[in-house]
XYZ file of C-alpha atoms in Angstrom:
672
model
C 93.406 156.193 -26.431
C 91.287 153.516 -25.228
C 89.427 153.792 -22.031
C 88.058 149.978 -21.956
C 89.491 149.439 -18.483
C 87.576 152.492 -16.981
C 84.769 151.580 -18.466
C 85.135 147.812 -16.892
C 85.766 149.477 -13.519
C 82.756 151.451 -13.615
C 80.569 148.573 -14.238
C 82.328 146.032 -11.850
C 81.957 148.761 -8.917
C 78.224 149.076 -9.546
C 77.841 145.424 -9.245
C 79.966 145.022 -6.027
C 77.877 148.012 -4.449
C 74.549 146.414 -5.764
C 75.522 143.182 -4.274
C 76.634 144.866 -0.899
C 73.428 146.603 -0.665
C 71.151 143.600 -1.611
C 73.026 141.197 0.936
C 72.546 144.068 4.162
C 69.386 145.863 2.841
C 65.944 145.009 1.784
C 64.928 146.465 -1.460
C 61.089 145.191 -1.039
C 60.679 146.975 2.524
C 62.920 150.003 2.295
C 62.006 153.353 0.945
C 63.066 153.512 -2.947
C 64.491 156.874 -2.163
C 66.833 155.413 0.745
C 67.993 152.532 -1.363
C 68.886 155.089 -4.127
C 70.838 157.260 -1.847
C 72.809 154.583 -0.216
C 73.355 152.614 -3.562
C 74.813 156.029 -4.867
C 76.966 156.798 -1.746
C 78.367 153.310 -1.672
C 79.059 152.952 -5.290
C 80.869 156.286 -5.254
C 82.774 155.464 -2.377
C 84.180 152.042 -4.010
C 84.702 153.685 -7.207
C 87.623 155.805 -5.751
C 89.147 152.454 -5.055
C 89.070 150.900 -8.411
C 89.633 154.281 -10.615
C 92.694 155.871 -8.617
C 95.021 153.390 -9.857
C 94.132 154.342 -13.512
C 94.585 157.707 -12.321
C 98.080 156.809 -10.901
C 99.335 155.330 -14.232
C 98.011 158.503 -16.365
C 100.122 160.658 -13.676
C 103.290 158.876 -14.294
C 103.064 159.095 -18.102
C 102.711 162.738 -17.976
C 105.549 163.000 -15.381
C 107.068 160.988 -17.580
C 106.610 163.313 -20.745
C 107.037 166.617 -18.426
C 110.510 165.417 -17.362
C 111.477 164.217 -21.179
C 110.582 167.432 -22.330
C 112.582 169.272 -19.711
C 115.701 167.408 -20.193
C 115.494 166.711 -23.948
C 114.834 169.921 -25.335
C 116.244 169.207 -28.730
C 114.334 165.786 -28.993
C 111.699 165.117 -31.535
C 108.360 164.290 -30.801
C 108.815 160.510 -31.840
C 111.946 160.347 -29.425
C 109.640 161.476 -26.410
C 106.917 159.181 -27.473
C 109.489 156.444 -27.468
C 110.866 157.037 -23.995
C 107.270 157.501 -22.469
C 105.126 154.788 -23.595
C 101.341 155.214 -23.081
C 99.760 152.957 -20.712
C 97.181 150.747 -22.165
C 94.391 152.090 -19.517
C 95.349 155.773 -20.124
C 92.493 158.040 -19.606
C 92.795 161.952 -20.608
C 93.299 164.324 -17.545
C 90.242 166.104 -18.482
C 88.052 163.027 -18.304
C 89.559 162.010 -14.937
C 89.282 165.723 -13.330
C 85.615 165.805 -14.611
C 84.723 162.343 -13.267
C 86.596 162.933 -9.915
C 84.351 166.390 -9.501
C 81.230 164.329 -9.951
C 82.267 161.678 -7.646
C 83.687 163.887 -4.709
C 81.348 166.616 -4.745
C 78.359 164.149 -5.178
C 79.826 162.446 -2.018
C 80.252 165.342 -0.104
C 76.589 166.630 -0.809
C 75.134 163.010 0.544
C 77.234 162.766 3.612
C 76.917 166.477 4.780
C 73.506 167.060 3.565
C 71.133 164.451 2.228
C 71.841 161.490 4.045
C 71.681 163.029 7.662
C 68.294 164.519 6.784
C 67.236 161.338 5.285
C 68.475 159.330 8.573
C 66.365 161.287 10.722
C 63.226 161.169 8.594
C 63.125 157.511 8.407
C 63.599 157.260 12.095
C 60.807 159.938 12.780
C 57.473 158.796 14.309
C 55.003 161.217 12.623
C 52.691 160.364 10.680
C 52.962 162.972 7.959
C 55.629 163.975 5.397
C 55.581 167.472 6.782
C 55.769 166.449 10.103
C 58.703 163.985 9.717
C 60.715 166.901 7.655
C 60.041 169.100 10.603
C 61.236 166.739 12.967
C 64.454 165.685 11.051
C 65.302 169.547 10.611
C 65.124 170.090 14.563
C 66.838 166.508 14.801
C 69.913 168.099 12.737
C 69.874 171.715 13.916
C 72.870 170.941 16.204
C 74.470 169.007 13.940
C 74.454 171.817 11.490
C 75.026 174.325 13.771
C 78.259 172.802 14.993
C 79.666 172.543 11.629
C 78.471 175.861 10.496
C 80.268 177.385 13.777
C 83.492 175.590 12.974
C 83.516 177.041 9.468
C 82.947 180.282 10.538
C 85.756 180.045 12.913
C 88.105 179.078 9.846
C 86.656 181.986 7.754
C 87.071 184.477 10.520
C 90.793 183.218 10.893
C 91.735 183.472 7.431
C 89.598 187.129 7.122
C 91.801 188.648 9.826
C 95.149 187.512 7.601
C 95.953 190.533 5.907
C 98.127 188.741 3.186
C 95.097 186.197 2.151
C 92.366 186.959 -0.419
C 89.383 184.604 -0.304
C 87.890 183.656 -3.706
C 86.248 180.487 -5.086
C 88.867 178.443 -5.274
C 90.086 179.110 -1.770
C 86.675 178.849 -0.266
C 86.238 175.561 -1.895
C 89.623 174.106 -0.585
C 88.708 175.435 2.854
C 85.483 173.241 2.482
C 87.085 170.034 1.241
C 89.884 170.247 3.513
C 87.594 170.516 6.490
C 86.018 167.584 5.788
C 89.030 165.772 4.731
C 90.322 166.647 8.140
C 87.325 165.230 9.901
C 87.667 161.919 8.049
C 91.094 161.595 8.811
C 90.087 161.638 12.625
C 87.898 158.797 11.562
C 90.200 156.963 9.325
C 93.033 156.668 12.016
C 90.949 154.961 14.615
C 89.285 152.648 11.831
C 92.281 151.938 9.793
C 94.380 151.413 12.935
C 91.795 148.872 14.071
C 91.306 146.710 10.946
C 94.843 146.551 9.623
C 95.325 144.082 13.053
C 91.946 142.803 13.389
C 91.388 141.545 9.852
C 94.818 139.526 10.073
C 94.282 138.200 13.468
C 90.545 137.111 12.570
C 91.787 135.356 9.391
C 94.138 133.442 11.637
C 91.929 132.583 14.662
C 89.149 131.562 11.937
C 91.731 129.001 10.867
C 91.555 126.990 13.876
C 88.610 124.786 14.108
C 88.261 124.981 18.170
C 88.705 128.756 18.412
C 86.030 129.351 15.831
C 83.585 127.187 17.527
C 84.008 128.725 21.062
C 83.805 132.192 19.104
C 80.140 130.879 17.577
C 79.096 129.381 20.904
C 79.708 132.926 22.593
C 77.935 134.811 19.723
C 74.968 132.149 20.027
C 74.884 132.726 23.875
C 74.807 136.720 23.166
C 72.284 136.649 20.573
C 70.141 134.415 22.918
C 70.255 137.150 25.598
C 69.653 139.747 22.981
C 66.633 137.942 21.499
C 65.016 137.689 24.768
C 65.536 141.257 25.188
C 63.850 141.865 21.977
C 61.017 140.036 22.992
C 60.606 141.881 26.025
C 60.759 144.944 24.180
C 58.112 143.809 21.400
C 55.809 142.845 24.408
C 56.194 146.043 25.778
C 55.333 147.882 22.857
C 52.531 145.973 22.101
C 50.952 146.241 25.666
C 51.448 150.284 25.264
C 49.651 150.173 22.211
C 47.042 147.747 23.143
C 46.157 150.202 25.720
C 45.793 152.946 23.461
C 43.680 150.666 21.015
C 41.388 150.153 24.132
C 40.756 154.145 24.299
C 40.005 154.046 20.665
C 36.139 154.683 21.107
C 37.079 158.228 22.732
C 39.411 159.224 20.392
C 39.296 161.764 18.063
C 39.187 160.669 13.990
C 42.757 161.739 13.363
C 44.382 159.923 16.320
C 42.560 157.083 15.644
C 43.759 157.004 12.514
C 47.028 157.298 13.409
C 46.566 154.677 15.952
C 45.558 152.408 13.121
C 48.514 153.026 11.070
C 50.952 151.799 14.175
C 48.836 148.659 14.139
C 49.101 148.113 10.702
C 53.035 147.790 10.988
C 52.825 144.772 12.813
C 52.841 141.393 11.288
C 49.736 139.407 11.499
C 50.840 137.186 14.407
C 51.592 139.874 16.523
C 48.399 141.493 15.583
C 46.736 138.021 16.669
C 48.797 138.074 19.688
C 47.619 141.396 20.768
C 43.772 140.429 20.205
C 44.206 137.180 22.347
C 45.570 139.236 25.580
C 43.353 141.068 27.969
C 44.252 144.051 29.636
C 42.485 145.695 32.575
C 44.715 149.102 32.815
C 43.847 152.326 30.949
C 45.592 155.307 29.456
C 44.239 158.726 31.097
C 45.099 160.548 28.120
C 46.210 159.568 24.300
C 47.712 162.342 22.387
C 49.642 162.792 19.460
C 52.789 163.052 20.910
C 52.429 159.823 22.714
C 51.393 158.123 19.303
C 54.360 159.864 17.778
C 56.795 158.431 20.237
C 54.868 154.650 20.395
C 55.048 154.955 16.631
C 59.001 155.287 16.858
C 59.293 152.664 19.388
C 57.331 149.981 17.536
C 59.312 150.464 14.248
C 62.458 149.913 16.601
C 61.407 147.391 18.451
C 60.224 145.053 15.300
C 63.326 145.675 13.607
C 65.282 144.591 16.679
C 63.214 141.411 17.104
C 63.368 140.443 13.172
C 67.162 140.959 13.437
C 67.948 139.234 16.389
C 65.494 136.214 15.465
C 67.478 135.986 12.115
C 71.113 136.607 13.445
C 70.259 133.742 16.122
C 69.249 131.049 13.453
C 72.195 131.738 11.327
C 74.457 131.566 14.496
C 73.196 128.284 15.523
C 73.722 126.985 11.841
C 76.888 128.123 11.764
C 77.688 126.405 14.963
C 76.298 123.431 14.042
C 78.726 123.437 10.705
C 81.962 124.058 12.646
C 80.879 121.048 15.094
C 80.320 119.249 11.918
C 83.715 120.482 10.720
C 85.818 119.317 14.122
C 83.964 115.874 14.340
C 84.773 114.836 10.506
C 88.237 115.996 11.131
C 89.057 113.813 14.071
C 86.948 110.744 13.198
C 89.652 109.349 10.867
C 87.561 108.421 7.942
C 88.121 111.222 5.495
C 84.326 111.677 4.882
C 82.326 114.802 5.868
C 79.543 113.778 8.258
C 76.686 116.139 8.517
C 74.670 116.312 11.755
C 71.316 117.053 9.303
C 70.738 116.117 5.620
C 71.720 119.194 3.564
C 70.566 118.350 -0.456
C 71.561 122.281 -1.066
C 75.318 121.983 -0.087
C 75.528 118.166 -1.185
C 74.008 118.773 -4.594
C 77.835 120.028 -5.426
C 79.778 117.591 -3.521
C 77.701 114.179 -4.792
C 79.385 114.181 -8.025
C 82.756 114.023 -6.469
C 84.610 111.490 -4.299
C 83.629 111.545 -0.624
C 86.948 112.422 0.399
C 86.898 116.010 -1.734
C 84.083 117.527 0.320
C 86.292 116.343 3.645
C 89.484 117.633 2.159
C 87.884 121.172 1.148
C 86.204 121.781 4.368
C 88.626 120.338 6.786
C 91.687 120.919 5.285
C 92.392 123.534 2.249
C 89.802 126.066 4.344
C 91.997 126.053 7.223
C 95.665 126.035 5.519
C 94.046 128.696 3.070
C 92.768 131.091 6.017
C 96.506 130.805 7.479
C 98.086 131.365 3.878
C 95.818 134.684 3.479
C 96.376 135.517 7.165
C 100.116 135.695 6.400
C 100.022 137.942 3.413
C 97.501 140.087 5.117
C 100.005 140.469 8.268
C 102.808 141.180 5.746
C 100.545 144.190 4.132
C 99.697 145.428 7.490
C 103.287 145.652 8.755
C 104.424 147.344 5.611
C 101.527 150.052 5.941
C 102.218 150.777 9.393
C 105.652 151.356 9.000
C 105.139 153.464 5.758
C 102.457 155.652 7.716
C 104.844 155.982 10.450
C 108.205 157.042 7.625
C 106.359 158.503 4.548
C 107.154 162.293 5.513
C 110.819 161.204 5.460
C 112.067 162.605 2.362
C 115.623 161.420 1.849
C 116.000 158.691 2.252
C 113.038 157.420 1.112
C 111.836 154.839 4.131
C 108.250 154.338 2.892
C 107.863 150.542 0.964
C 105.131 151.967 -1.448
C 107.316 154.830 -2.380
C 109.914 152.533 -3.236
C 107.745 150.177 -4.988
C 106.424 153.067 -7.220
C 109.832 154.370 -8.222
C 110.900 151.077 -9.172
C 107.805 150.328 -11.580
C 107.348 153.699 -13.171
C 108.004 152.438 -16.659
C 105.957 149.314 -16.536
C 102.457 150.650 -15.763
C 100.687 147.233 -15.395
C 102.667 146.499 -12.520
C 102.457 149.799 -11.096
C 98.455 149.555 -11.560
C 98.416 146.049 -9.941
C 100.765 147.405 -6.688
C 98.273 150.477 -6.527
C 95.342 148.298 -7.115
C 96.342 145.619 -3.974
C 97.351 148.789 -1.462
C 94.233 150.518 -1.899
C 92.145 147.768 -1.734
C 93.617 146.204 1.289
C 93.545 149.733 3.120
C 89.872 150.163 1.770
C 89.279 146.523 3.222
C 90.606 147.223 6.722
C 88.746 150.638 7.095
C 85.689 149.449 5.738
C 85.788 146.062 7.746
C 85.482 148.239 10.818
C 82.445 150.107 9.382
C 80.680 146.901 8.961
C 81.386 145.269 12.212
C 81.351 147.961 14.628
C 78.115 148.198 16.321
C 76.567 151.288 18.722
C 73.782 149.428 20.556
C 70.736 148.758 18.637
C 70.900 152.092 16.763
C 73.830 151.250 14.466
C 73.894 147.468 13.367
C 74.728 146.293 10.070
C 73.365 142.790 9.608
C 73.676 140.518 6.757
C 70.622 138.474 5.119
C 68.420 141.828 4.755
C 68.192 142.332 8.329
C 69.678 145.859 8.112
C 67.159 148.831 8.977
C 67.527 152.085 7.053
C 68.967 154.027 9.368
C 71.951 151.907 9.764
C 72.674 151.602 6.070
C 72.402 155.630 5.681
C 74.955 155.691 8.648
C 77.572 153.179 6.902
C 76.922 155.496 3.696
C 77.881 158.636 5.501
C 80.891 156.895 7.072
C 81.963 155.621 3.541
C 81.639 158.831 2.137
C 83.961 160.610 4.854
C 86.299 158.127 4.885
C 87.208 157.426 1.246
C 88.237 160.523 0.343
C 91.240 161.358 3.241
C 91.607 157.208 2.838
C 92.999 158.215 -0.966
C 94.985 161.475 -0.021
C 96.620 159.248 2.662
C 97.602 156.767 0.115
C 98.971 159.146 -1.973
C 101.134 160.385 0.735
C 102.391 156.805 1.322
C 103.397 156.676 -2.529
C 105.101 160.204 -2.396
C 102.619 161.463 -4.751
C 101.713 164.509 -2.635
C 103.881 167.507 -2.951
C 103.387 168.400 0.306
C 105.100 165.476 1.775
C 108.057 165.371 -0.557
C 108.314 169.109 -0.633
C 108.597 168.941 -4.427
C 106.457 170.517 -7.015
C 105.716 167.800 -9.237
C 102.624 166.841 -11.546
C 99.914 165.824 -9.267
C 97.104 163.285 -10.102
C 93.868 164.555 -11.220
C 92.253 163.697 -7.697
C 94.777 165.954 -6.304
C 93.984 168.583 -8.134
C 90.161 168.154 -7.700
C 90.704 168.070 -3.720
C 93.190 170.762 -3.808
C 95.483 171.766 -0.499
C 94.954 173.362 2.783
C 97.518 176.023 1.861
C 95.634 178.961 3.584
C 96.254 177.217 6.685
C 99.588 175.388 7.181
C 99.010 174.351 10.513
C 96.848 171.723 9.097
C 98.597 171.346 5.618
C 102.012 170.846 6.719
C 101.246 169.644 10.105
C 98.226 167.615 11.091
C 97.558 165.967 7.600
C 101.307 164.796 7.805
C 102.049 163.829 11.019
C 98.758 162.585 12.507
C 98.688 159.480 10.741
C 101.384 158.249 13.064
C 98.402 157.725 15.368
C 97.550 154.383 13.333
C 100.534 152.828 15.167
C 99.265 153.433 18.439
C 95.534 152.154 17.722
C 97.512 148.985 16.182
C 99.131 148.400 19.319
C 96.104 149.054 21.229
C 94.005 146.747 19.116
C 96.892 143.639 19.389
C 96.414 143.868 23.052
C 92.777 144.310 22.958
C 92.556 147.303 25.035
C 89.281 148.323 23.769
C 87.720 144.768 24.116
C 88.994 144.903 27.779
C 87.516 148.180 28.344
C 84.342 147.230 27.056
C 84.302 144.260 28.958
C 84.856 146.128 32.180
C 81.864 148.539 31.469
C 79.280 145.433 30.893
C 79.365 145.021 27.027
C 80.559 141.303 26.867
C 83.590 140.706 24.209
C 84.984 137.515 23.640
C 88.397 137.222 25.609
C 89.955 133.557 25.923
C 90.910 134.771 29.378
C 87.967 135.912 30.895
C 85.835 133.998 33.241
C 82.501 135.524 31.932
C 83.418 134.691 28.543
C 83.939 131.226 29.599
C 80.815 130.820 31.153
C 78.877 132.506 28.023
C 80.879 129.917 25.651
C 79.480 126.781 27.736
C 76.083 128.270 27.512
C 76.290 128.734 24.182
C 77.287 125.216 23.694
C 74.034 123.841 25.559
C 71.789 126.195 23.569
C 73.472 124.657 20.401
C 72.651 121.103 21.741
C 68.883 122.003 22.745
C 68.562 123.691 19.364
C 69.820 120.316 17.283
C 67.224 118.342 19.396
C 64.453 120.461 18.704
C 65.538 120.369 14.877
C 65.866 116.652 15.015
C 62.261 116.224 16.145
C 61.131 118.711 13.425
C 62.595 116.747 10.691
C 61.421 113.643 12.379
C 57.878 114.670 12.343
C 58.165 115.670 9.160
C 59.384 112.615 7.833
C 56.977 110.592 9.669
C 54.418 112.628 8.018
C 55.709 111.999 4.634
C 56.018 108.061 5.168
C 52.418 108.038 6.322
C 51.041 110.124 3.205
C 53.154 107.791 0.705
C 51.992 104.766 2.913
C 48.223 105.986 2.308
C 49.227 106.897 -1.293
C 50.665 103.461 -2.067
C 47.281 101.977 -0.406
C 45.073 104.035 -2.447
C 47.123 102.737 -5.370
C 47.059 98.730 -4.856
C 43.073 99.141 -4.122
C 42.961 101.073 -7.519
C 45.145 98.445 -9.345
C 43.171 95.500 -7.684
C 40.024 97.248 -9.066
C 41.594 97.395 -12.409
C 42.675 93.876 -12.352
C 39.020 92.512 -11.376
C 37.340 94.334 -14.415
C 39.901 93.382 -16.911
C 38.948 89.811 -15.559
C 35.158 90.297 -15.852
C 35.904 91.675 -19.393
C 37.363 88.600 -20.280
C 34.605 86.659 -18.713
C 32.058 88.564 -20.512
C 33.515 87.844 -23.859
C 34.930 84.447 -23.131
C 33.263 81.046 -24.460
C 32.618 80.176 -20.996
C 30.348 83.126 -20.240
C 26.998 81.048 -21.281
C 25.125 81.619 -17.718
C 22.933 84.652 -17.759
C 23.292 85.546 -14.332
C 27.192 85.693 -15.059
C 26.454 88.033 -17.559
C 24.364 90.444 -15.679
C 26.974 90.874 -12.917
C 29.901 91.375 -15.202
C 27.741 93.950 -17.030
C 26.772 95.923 -13.914
C 30.478 95.756 -12.721
C 31.993 97.332 -16.189
C 29.259 99.787 -15.930
C 30.442 100.921 -12.724
C 33.900 100.611 -13.373
C 33.639 103.812 -15.850
C 33.293 106.294 -12.693
C 35.822 106.554 -9.977
C 34.804 103.663 -7.722
C 33.870 99.750 -8.329
C 30.344 98.488 -7.091
C 30.601 95.974 -4.417
C 28.974 92.788 -5.039
C 26.073 92.001 -3.065
C 23.930 94.995 -4.050
C 20.532 94.382 -5.630
C 20.285 94.178 -9.476
C 17.207 96.305 -11.100
C 13.503 94.615 -10.453
C 14.968 92.869 -7.277
C 14.294 93.653 -3.682
C 17.019 94.297 -1.082
C 18.404 91.380 1.130
C 19.063 92.063 4.620
C 22.195 93.578 5.942
C 23.441 90.240 7.339
C 23.048 88.526 3.866
C 25.027 91.264 2.020
C 27.711 91.002 4.522
C 28.162 87.298 4.259
C 27.939 87.300 0.208
C 30.301 90.357 0.331
C 32.869 88.288 2.484
C 32.306 85.377 0.377
C 33.221 87.061 -2.875
C 36.529 88.568 -1.435
C 37.352 84.833 -0.023
C 36.937 83.655 -3.652
C 40.543 82.345 -4.529
C 39.613 82.758 -8.474
C 38.442 86.236 -8.080
C 35.374 84.777 -10.393
C 32.145 86.360 -9.581
C 30.243 84.320 -7.200
C 26.846 82.368 -8.015
C 23.713 82.164 -6.586
C 23.849 85.202 -4.819
C 20.121 85.682 -5.244
C 18.680 82.360 -5.168
C 16.192 83.416 -2.496
C 14.810 86.234 -4.494
């Protein structure tokens, strides 16, 4: 059996994870172990999405074989093979089981042990590896203690039950089910939010005016954040400068640590710190103060660089949306750029002028509306199936009905499963990539995400993806606990196991808790969370909110000022370019005139009229000097002659350049 599709999925998933990590992270600045750990976490999380449909089709084939063997006991092997065709992407159950073991348990090891330690390690302000490890252990002591406490309660509950015997398989099932139960809590909130937010965002993005107002709002917020980041970096630099002022009285170890903090600053901030004069002093500079200062400087630098980059990108996006709105209403069907954009015009310059206008102003809007309608349909199907998938008869889940109708058509089955899990993963991961927890967790594009946020995102992905896949198995009625019927389950379910030792979780929580997705979706539709955040001081974009309207107006003014500043910069650069070219043209014209004069003198020196000895002398002088980078000016004294006065030289020089024939003037040195 060929496994070419599995190989393609493995390579495609790796490329996608690498692209996302390159887009959000910074491979050149981040530690190599952080980059590799996050890449593995993101890769294995996305691998669930791409490989699970292959497991679906293989399981359907094996179920068909079992059914054929049970109903056709006297059938030959050939008739059984004809009744159950092999899927094109079929992979043996042993290969899938081993793959899921590696992927699942590696993800669990990363999310519960390695990544939390690494997250605390990169945030530590200590200056040695030993000190950072000690700080990471102390930070995670409460976290690991609470997790072990919950596991201890579960083990004690199982131990007091006389009819249960613990073995390695049951302990492994307890660990995986406890992790999946924790992940299901997060899944309900993030999936419920994403199922409404994704199609709603697509629909609002199709409106030019609404998109422009949202862009103005973001510009105003980022402007405020940029000011706060500048204040934060100024405070950190001021404290650092006070410590530097006490360098002479510090021990060598503390002085080296202080130099390490200074070296983390870019050159322009070091120069700014050197120009600043402070009169205050710090009474005592100790190791604890430097550790805290080191941590604050790293956070302040990251926040400053991130907000600066995000602000510039938000300004550019707002200017582009203004261009779209202006081009849509101008009536000429020509897309008009505020500034020249060679990188964007390089593609459109080979096409008619109306093509760019049609693509940016018409197709983009209608395409987003059409995509929004498709997403609304998928969201409705998922929410309905989440509420009704536990109903065994009649079958109410849309996806269980679709799977039953395509069991014999494996490509269609894999297509349905791929679209479903890809959309569910997009909605759940959308929340991860958009959510923001103050300045501690913030995924920003253009390589502006810090190591802490990348690791945190990897932890969330590893915790969300396994329960997401189990939830999708329930929607398709491929989980025996849902349909209350013992069937041949997928290789993924066999690796995950069931929480059979605690029936309250296996038959109650995991089955009925996903109904909460409906409640979260309703709250998202009415913007309950945004209104709550807006009331407590975290401004959100609400069309009917007065403060949001003020921020939109403020953002509009900021964009106007930024366009003026950019226009002045472009004008200055254009004037400098024109001045440079004019000087270059003048130099080229002077050189050309000199070459013409040299050529004329060459012709005169070799012609029949060149009989005058004095003319021949000046011709030789000019030709000899023309071999260098300059031409000698007439009026200088030839060899064995005395120098004339300055006034006479100027008169002869003027006489030469006023000569219309450009011939060497005669009688220049008649007075000698």
